[in-house]
mmCIF file of C-alpha atoms in Angstrom:
data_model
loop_
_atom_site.group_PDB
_atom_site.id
_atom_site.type_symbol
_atom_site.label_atom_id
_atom_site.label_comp_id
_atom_site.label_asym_id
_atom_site.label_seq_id
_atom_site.Cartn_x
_atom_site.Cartn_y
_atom_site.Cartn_z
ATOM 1 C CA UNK A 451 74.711 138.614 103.287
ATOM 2 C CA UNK A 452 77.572 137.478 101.310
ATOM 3 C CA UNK A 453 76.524 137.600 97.703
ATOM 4 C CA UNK A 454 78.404 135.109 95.387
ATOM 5 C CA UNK A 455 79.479 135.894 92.117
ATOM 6 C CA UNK A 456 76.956 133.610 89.299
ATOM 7 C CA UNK A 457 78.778 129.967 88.500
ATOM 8 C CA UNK A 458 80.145 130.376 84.357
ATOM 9 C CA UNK A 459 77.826 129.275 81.715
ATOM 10 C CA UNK A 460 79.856 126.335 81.208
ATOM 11 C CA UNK A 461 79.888 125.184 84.570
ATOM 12 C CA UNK A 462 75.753 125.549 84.595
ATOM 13 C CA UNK A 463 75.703 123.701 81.437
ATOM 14 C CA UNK A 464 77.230 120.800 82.934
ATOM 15 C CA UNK A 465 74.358 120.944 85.866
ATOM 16 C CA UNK A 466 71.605 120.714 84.382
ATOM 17 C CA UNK A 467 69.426 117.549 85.054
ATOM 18 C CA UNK A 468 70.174 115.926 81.540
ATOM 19 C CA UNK A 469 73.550 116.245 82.053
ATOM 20 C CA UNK A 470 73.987 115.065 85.461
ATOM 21 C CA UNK A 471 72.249 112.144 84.619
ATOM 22 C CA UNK A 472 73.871 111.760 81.764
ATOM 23 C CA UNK A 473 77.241 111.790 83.768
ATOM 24 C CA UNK A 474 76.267 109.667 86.057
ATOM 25 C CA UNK A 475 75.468 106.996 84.020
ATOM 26 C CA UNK A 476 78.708 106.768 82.614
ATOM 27 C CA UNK A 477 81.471 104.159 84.097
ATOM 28 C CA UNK A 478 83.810 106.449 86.122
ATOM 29 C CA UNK A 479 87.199 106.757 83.670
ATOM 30 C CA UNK A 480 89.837 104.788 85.411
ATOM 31 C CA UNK A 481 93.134 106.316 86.230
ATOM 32 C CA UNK A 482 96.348 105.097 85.719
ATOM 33 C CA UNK A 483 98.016 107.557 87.359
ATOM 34 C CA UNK A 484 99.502 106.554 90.761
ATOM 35 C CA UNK A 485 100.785 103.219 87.863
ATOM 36 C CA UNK A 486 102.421 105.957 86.518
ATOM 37 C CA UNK A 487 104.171 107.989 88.939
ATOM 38 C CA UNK A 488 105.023 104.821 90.805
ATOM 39 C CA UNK A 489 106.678 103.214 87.996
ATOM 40 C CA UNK A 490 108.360 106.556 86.814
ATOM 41 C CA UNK A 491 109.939 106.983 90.370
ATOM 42 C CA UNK A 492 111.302 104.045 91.109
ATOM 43 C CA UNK A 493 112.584 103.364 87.235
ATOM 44 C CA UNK A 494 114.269 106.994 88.164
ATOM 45 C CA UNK A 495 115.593 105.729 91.490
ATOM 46 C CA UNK A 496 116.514 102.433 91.133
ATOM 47 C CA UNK A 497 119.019 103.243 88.201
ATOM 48 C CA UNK A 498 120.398 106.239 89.070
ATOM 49 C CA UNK A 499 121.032 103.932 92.138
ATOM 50 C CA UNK A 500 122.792 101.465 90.203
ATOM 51 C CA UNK A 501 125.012 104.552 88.386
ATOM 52 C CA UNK A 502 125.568 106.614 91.524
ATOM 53 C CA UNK A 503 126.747 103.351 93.337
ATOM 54 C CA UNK A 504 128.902 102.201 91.108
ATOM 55 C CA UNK A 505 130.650 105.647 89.967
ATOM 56 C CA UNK A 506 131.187 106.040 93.616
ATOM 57 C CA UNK A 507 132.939 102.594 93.810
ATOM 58 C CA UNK A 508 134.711 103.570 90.837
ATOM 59 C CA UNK A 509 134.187 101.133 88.931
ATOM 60 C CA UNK A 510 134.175 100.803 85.244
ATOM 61 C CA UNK A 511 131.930 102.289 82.660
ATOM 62 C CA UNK A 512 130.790 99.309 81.530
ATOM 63 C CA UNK A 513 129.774 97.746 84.843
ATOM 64 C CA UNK A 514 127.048 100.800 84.760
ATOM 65 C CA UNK A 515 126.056 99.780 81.235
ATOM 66 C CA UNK A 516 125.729 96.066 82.346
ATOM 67 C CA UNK A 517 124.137 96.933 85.692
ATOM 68 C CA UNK A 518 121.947 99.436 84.876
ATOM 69 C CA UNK A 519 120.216 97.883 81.342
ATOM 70 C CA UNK A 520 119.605 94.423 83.616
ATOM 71 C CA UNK A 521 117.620 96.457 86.240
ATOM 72 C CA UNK A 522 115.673 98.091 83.631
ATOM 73 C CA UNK A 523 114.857 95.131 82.225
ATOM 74 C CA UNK A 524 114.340 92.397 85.566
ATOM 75 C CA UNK A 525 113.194 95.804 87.975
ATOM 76 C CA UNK A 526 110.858 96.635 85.467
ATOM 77 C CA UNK A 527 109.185 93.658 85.268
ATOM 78 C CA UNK A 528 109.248 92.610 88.241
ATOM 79 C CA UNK A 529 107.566 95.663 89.916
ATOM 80 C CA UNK A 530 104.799 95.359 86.941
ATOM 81 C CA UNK A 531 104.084 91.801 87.909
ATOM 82 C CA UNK A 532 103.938 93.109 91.352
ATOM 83 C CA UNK A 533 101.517 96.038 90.803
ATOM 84 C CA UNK A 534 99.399 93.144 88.386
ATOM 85 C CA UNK A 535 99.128 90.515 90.884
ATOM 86 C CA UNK A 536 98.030 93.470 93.737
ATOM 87 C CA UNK A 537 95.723 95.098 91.590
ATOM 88 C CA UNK A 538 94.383 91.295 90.500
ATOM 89 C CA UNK A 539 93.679 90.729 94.322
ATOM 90 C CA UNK A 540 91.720 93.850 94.601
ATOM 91 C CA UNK A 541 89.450 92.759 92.174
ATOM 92 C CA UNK A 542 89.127 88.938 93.618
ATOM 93 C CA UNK A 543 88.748 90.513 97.133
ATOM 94 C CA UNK A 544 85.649 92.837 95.615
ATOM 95 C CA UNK A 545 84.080 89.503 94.143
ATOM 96 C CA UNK A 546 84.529 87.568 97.038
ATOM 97 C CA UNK A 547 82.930 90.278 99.580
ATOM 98 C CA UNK A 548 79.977 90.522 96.874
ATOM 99 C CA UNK A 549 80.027 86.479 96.847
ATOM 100 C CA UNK A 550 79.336 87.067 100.959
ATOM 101 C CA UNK A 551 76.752 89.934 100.728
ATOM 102 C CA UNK A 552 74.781 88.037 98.275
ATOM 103 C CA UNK A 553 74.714 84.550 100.280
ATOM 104 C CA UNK A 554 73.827 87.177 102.701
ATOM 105 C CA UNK A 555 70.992 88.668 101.570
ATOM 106 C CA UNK A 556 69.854 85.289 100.753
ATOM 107 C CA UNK A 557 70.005 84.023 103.912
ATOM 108 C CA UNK A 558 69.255 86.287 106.470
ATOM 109 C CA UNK A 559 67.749 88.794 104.838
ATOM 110 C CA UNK A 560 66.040 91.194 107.718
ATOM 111 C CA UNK A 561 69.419 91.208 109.416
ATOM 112 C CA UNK A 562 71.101 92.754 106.223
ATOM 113 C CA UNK A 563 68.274 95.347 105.984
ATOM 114 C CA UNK A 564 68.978 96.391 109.740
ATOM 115 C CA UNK A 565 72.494 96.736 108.470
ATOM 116 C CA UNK A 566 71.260 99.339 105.687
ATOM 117 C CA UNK A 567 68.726 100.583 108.185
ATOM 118 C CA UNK A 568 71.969 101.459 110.670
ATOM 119 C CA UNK A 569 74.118 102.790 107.765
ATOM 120 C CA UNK A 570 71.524 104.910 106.839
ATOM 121 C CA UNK A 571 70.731 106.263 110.350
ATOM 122 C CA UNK A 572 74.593 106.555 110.883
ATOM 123 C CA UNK A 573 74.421 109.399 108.241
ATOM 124 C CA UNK A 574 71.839 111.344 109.876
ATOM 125 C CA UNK A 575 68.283 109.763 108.537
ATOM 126 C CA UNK A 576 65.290 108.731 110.704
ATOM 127 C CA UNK A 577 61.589 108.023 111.006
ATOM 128 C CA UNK A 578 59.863 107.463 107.994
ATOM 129 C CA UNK A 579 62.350 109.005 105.686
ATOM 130 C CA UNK A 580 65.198 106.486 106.808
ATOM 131 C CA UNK A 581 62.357 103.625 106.489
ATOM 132 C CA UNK A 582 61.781 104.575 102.561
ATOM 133 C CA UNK A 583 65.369 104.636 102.258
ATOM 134 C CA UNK A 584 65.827 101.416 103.407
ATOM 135 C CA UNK A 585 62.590 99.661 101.433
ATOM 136 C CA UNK A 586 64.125 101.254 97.973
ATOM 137 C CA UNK A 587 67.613 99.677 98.686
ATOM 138 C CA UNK A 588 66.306 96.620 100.112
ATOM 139 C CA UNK A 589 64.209 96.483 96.286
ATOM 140 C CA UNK A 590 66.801 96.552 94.363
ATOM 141 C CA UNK A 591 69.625 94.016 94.775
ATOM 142 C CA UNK A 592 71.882 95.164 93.130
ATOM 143 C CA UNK A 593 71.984 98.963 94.949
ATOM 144 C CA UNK A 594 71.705 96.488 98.314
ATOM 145 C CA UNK A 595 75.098 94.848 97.508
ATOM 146 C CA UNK A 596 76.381 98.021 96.241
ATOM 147 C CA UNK A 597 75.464 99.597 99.041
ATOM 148 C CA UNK A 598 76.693 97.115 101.350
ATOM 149 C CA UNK A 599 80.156 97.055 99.903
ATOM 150 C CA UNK A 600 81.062 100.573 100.130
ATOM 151 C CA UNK A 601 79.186 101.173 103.394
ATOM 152 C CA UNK A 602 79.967 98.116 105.321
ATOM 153 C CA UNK A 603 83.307 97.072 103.560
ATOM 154 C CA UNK A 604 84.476 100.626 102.852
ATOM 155 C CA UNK A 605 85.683 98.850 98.822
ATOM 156 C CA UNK A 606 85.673 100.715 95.590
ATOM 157 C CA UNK A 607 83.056 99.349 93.276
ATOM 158 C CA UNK A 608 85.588 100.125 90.135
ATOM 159 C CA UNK A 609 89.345 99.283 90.076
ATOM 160 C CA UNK A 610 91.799 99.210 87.992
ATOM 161 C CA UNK A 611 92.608 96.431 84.850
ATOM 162 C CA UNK A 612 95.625 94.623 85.989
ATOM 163 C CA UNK A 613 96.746 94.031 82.771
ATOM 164 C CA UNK A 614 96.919 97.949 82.224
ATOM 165 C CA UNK A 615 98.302 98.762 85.548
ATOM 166 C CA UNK A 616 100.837 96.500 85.080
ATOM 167 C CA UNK A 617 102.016 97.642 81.927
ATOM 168 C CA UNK A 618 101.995 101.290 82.708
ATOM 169 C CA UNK A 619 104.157 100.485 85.280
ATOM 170 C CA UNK A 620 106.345 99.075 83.302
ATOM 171 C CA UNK A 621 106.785 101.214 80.672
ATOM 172 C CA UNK A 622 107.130 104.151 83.153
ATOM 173 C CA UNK A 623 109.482 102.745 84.769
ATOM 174 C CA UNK A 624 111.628 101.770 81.990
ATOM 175 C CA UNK A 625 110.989 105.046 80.182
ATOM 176 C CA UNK A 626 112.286 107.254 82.825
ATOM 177 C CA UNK A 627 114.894 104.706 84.197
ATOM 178 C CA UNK A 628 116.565 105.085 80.607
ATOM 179 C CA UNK A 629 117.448 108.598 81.814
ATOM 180 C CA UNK A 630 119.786 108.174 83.908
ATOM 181 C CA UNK A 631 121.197 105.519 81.765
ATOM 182 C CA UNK A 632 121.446 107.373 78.731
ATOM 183 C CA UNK A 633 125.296 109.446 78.945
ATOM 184 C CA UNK A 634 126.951 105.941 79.254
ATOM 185 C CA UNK A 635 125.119 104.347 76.908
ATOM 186 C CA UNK A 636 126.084 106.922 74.011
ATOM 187 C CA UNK A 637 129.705 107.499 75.697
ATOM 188 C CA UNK A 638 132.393 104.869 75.040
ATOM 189 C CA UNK A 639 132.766 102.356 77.949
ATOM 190 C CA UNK A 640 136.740 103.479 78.044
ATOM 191 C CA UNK A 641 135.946 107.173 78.711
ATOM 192 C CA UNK A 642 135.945 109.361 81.959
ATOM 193 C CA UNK A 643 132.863 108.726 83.673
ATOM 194 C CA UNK A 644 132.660 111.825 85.679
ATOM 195 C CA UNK A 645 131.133 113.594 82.354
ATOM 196 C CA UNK A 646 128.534 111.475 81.765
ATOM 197 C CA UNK A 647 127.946 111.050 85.302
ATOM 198 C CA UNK A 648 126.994 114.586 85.541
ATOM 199 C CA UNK A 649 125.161 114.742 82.855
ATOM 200 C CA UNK A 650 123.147 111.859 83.962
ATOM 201 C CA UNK A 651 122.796 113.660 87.918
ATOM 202 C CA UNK A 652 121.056 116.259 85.440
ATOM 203 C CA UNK A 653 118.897 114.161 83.905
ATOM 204 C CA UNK A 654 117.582 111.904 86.694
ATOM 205 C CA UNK A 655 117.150 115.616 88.309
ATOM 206 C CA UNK A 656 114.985 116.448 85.243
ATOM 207 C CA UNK A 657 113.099 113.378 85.438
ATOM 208 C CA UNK A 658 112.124 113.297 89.118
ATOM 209 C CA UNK A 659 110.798 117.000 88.619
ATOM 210 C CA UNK A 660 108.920 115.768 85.500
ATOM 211 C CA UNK A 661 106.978 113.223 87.188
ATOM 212 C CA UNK A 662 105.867 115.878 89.772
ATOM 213 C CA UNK A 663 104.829 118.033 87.170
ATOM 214 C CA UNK A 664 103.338 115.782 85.300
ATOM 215 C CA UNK A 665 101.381 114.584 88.588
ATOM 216 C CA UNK A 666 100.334 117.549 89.418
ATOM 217 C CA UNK A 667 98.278 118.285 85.772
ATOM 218 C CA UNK A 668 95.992 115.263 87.080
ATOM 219 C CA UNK A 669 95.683 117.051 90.519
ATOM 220 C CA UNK A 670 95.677 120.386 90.542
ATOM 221 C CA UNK A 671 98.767 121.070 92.721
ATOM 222 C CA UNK A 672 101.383 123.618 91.764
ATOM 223 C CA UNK A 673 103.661 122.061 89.093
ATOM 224 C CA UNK A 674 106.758 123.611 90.235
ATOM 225 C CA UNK A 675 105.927 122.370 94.042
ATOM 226 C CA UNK A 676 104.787 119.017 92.953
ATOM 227 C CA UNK A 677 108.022 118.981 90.756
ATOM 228 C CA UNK A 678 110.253 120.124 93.568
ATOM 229 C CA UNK A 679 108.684 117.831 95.882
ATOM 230 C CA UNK A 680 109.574 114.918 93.562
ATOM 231 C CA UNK A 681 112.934 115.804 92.902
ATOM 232 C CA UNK A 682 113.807 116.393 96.442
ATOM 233 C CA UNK A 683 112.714 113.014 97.392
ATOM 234 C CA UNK A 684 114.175 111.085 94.767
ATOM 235 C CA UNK A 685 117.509 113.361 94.556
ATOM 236 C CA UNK A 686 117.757 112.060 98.594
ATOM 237 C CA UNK A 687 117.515 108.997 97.950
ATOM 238 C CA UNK A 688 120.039 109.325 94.937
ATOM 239 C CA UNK A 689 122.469 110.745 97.219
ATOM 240 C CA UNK A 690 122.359 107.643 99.814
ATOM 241 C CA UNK A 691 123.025 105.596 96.601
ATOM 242 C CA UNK A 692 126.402 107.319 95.968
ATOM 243 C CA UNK A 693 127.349 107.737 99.702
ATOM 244 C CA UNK A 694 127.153 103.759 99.836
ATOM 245 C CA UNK A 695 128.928 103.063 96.712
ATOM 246 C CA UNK A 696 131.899 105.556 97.923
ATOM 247 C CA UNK A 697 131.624 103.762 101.328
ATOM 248 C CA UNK A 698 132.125 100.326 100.020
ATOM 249 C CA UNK A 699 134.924 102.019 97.840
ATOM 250 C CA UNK A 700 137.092 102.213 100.778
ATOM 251 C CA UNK A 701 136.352 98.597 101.837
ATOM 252 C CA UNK A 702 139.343 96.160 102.098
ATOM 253 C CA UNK A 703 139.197 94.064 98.608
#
């Protein structure tokens, strides 16, 4: 037989019965991070966008400056109000189903144990074992609607605060949409703006393979592949920016 090598003192420290139940009784931390990494992409993105565009129209500095600090500002906002208002509804949709499951239980209250009795048996539990199961959920109403809304509803019993969500997307998105904004900001609006333009292909570069990185700390995934993986997606769709700025170039005016 296989033998295993023995777990690290640490990790048997943290499995002991005090401190699972200790754990466990804590609220799970939220994360913020897909806020994050959604903001920081699209903030990345959607001005670089606005710079690759209109450098391939060639069109002034200043257009950039004007064009690019005004979707900071109304993107920004408007894809934190977004991400609020979704992440609002996710809670209203978990009260609602709760509302249901409790009016529920109330009501018909045999035919919601025969729904814990079938979750229950779905997962492999029968005879008298599955019928204890179901008489200590069925006594506490509390683990009945719990139970009901992640087995029956398939919901997450902890989400997000909008009001957090919202603002980390914003500030992610502004943070690392500055990037890319940054060469023609400090550059005078008269100047060449092939220079700062590759300067600022170098730093949206640097911030899509950031993000990754960053990403992947909270995940475990390679940093370079996460970082790669970022910055080839949001160098693509960079690239169809400035392809349809230099197409409109050669419009008739």
């Amino acid at each position: 037989m296989l033998k295993h090598p023995a777990p690290p003192a640490e990790l048997l420290a943290g499995h002991t019965p005090a401190a699972i139940a200790a754990r466990l009784a804590c609220q799970p931390a939220q994360s913020y991070l897909r806020d994050f990494v959604y903001g920081a992409i699209d903030g990345t993105v959607t001005t670089f966008a606005v710079v690759a565009g209109v450098v391939g129209a060639d069109l002034p500095t200043s257009v950039i400056i004007v064009l690019g600090t005004a979707n900071l500002v109304a993107d920004g906002f408007s894809m934190a109000v977004s991400n609020y208002l979704g992440t609002k509804a996710q809670q209203e949709e978990l009260h609602r189903v709760r509302r249901i499951e409790e009016h529920h239980i109330d009501v018909i209250p045999d035919g919601e144990a025969d729904e814990i009795r079938e979750i229950f048996r779905q997962k492999g539990f029968d005879g008298d074992l599955l019928e204890r199961i179901v008489h200590v959920v069925t006594s506490n109403r509390q683990l009945w609607v719990e139970t009901m809304l992640t087995d029956e509803w398939g919901l997450t019993l902890t989400t997000p605060v909008p009001r957090r969500a919202g603002l980390m997307t914003f500030l992610a998105f502004v943070v690392a949409g500055l990037l890319p904004l940054l060469p023609f900001i400090v550059t005078p609006a008269a100047g060449d703006s092939q220079v700062p333009f590759a300067v600022s292909i170098a730093l949206a570069a640097l911030a899509f393979f950031c993000i990754g990185a960053i990403k992947s700390w909270f995940v475990g995934h390679s940093w370079w592949r996460a970082g790669l993986e970022t910055l080839t997606l949001g160098g693509g769709a960079a690239l169809l920016a400035y392809a349809t700025g230099a197409l409109l170039k050669s419009l008739p005016g």
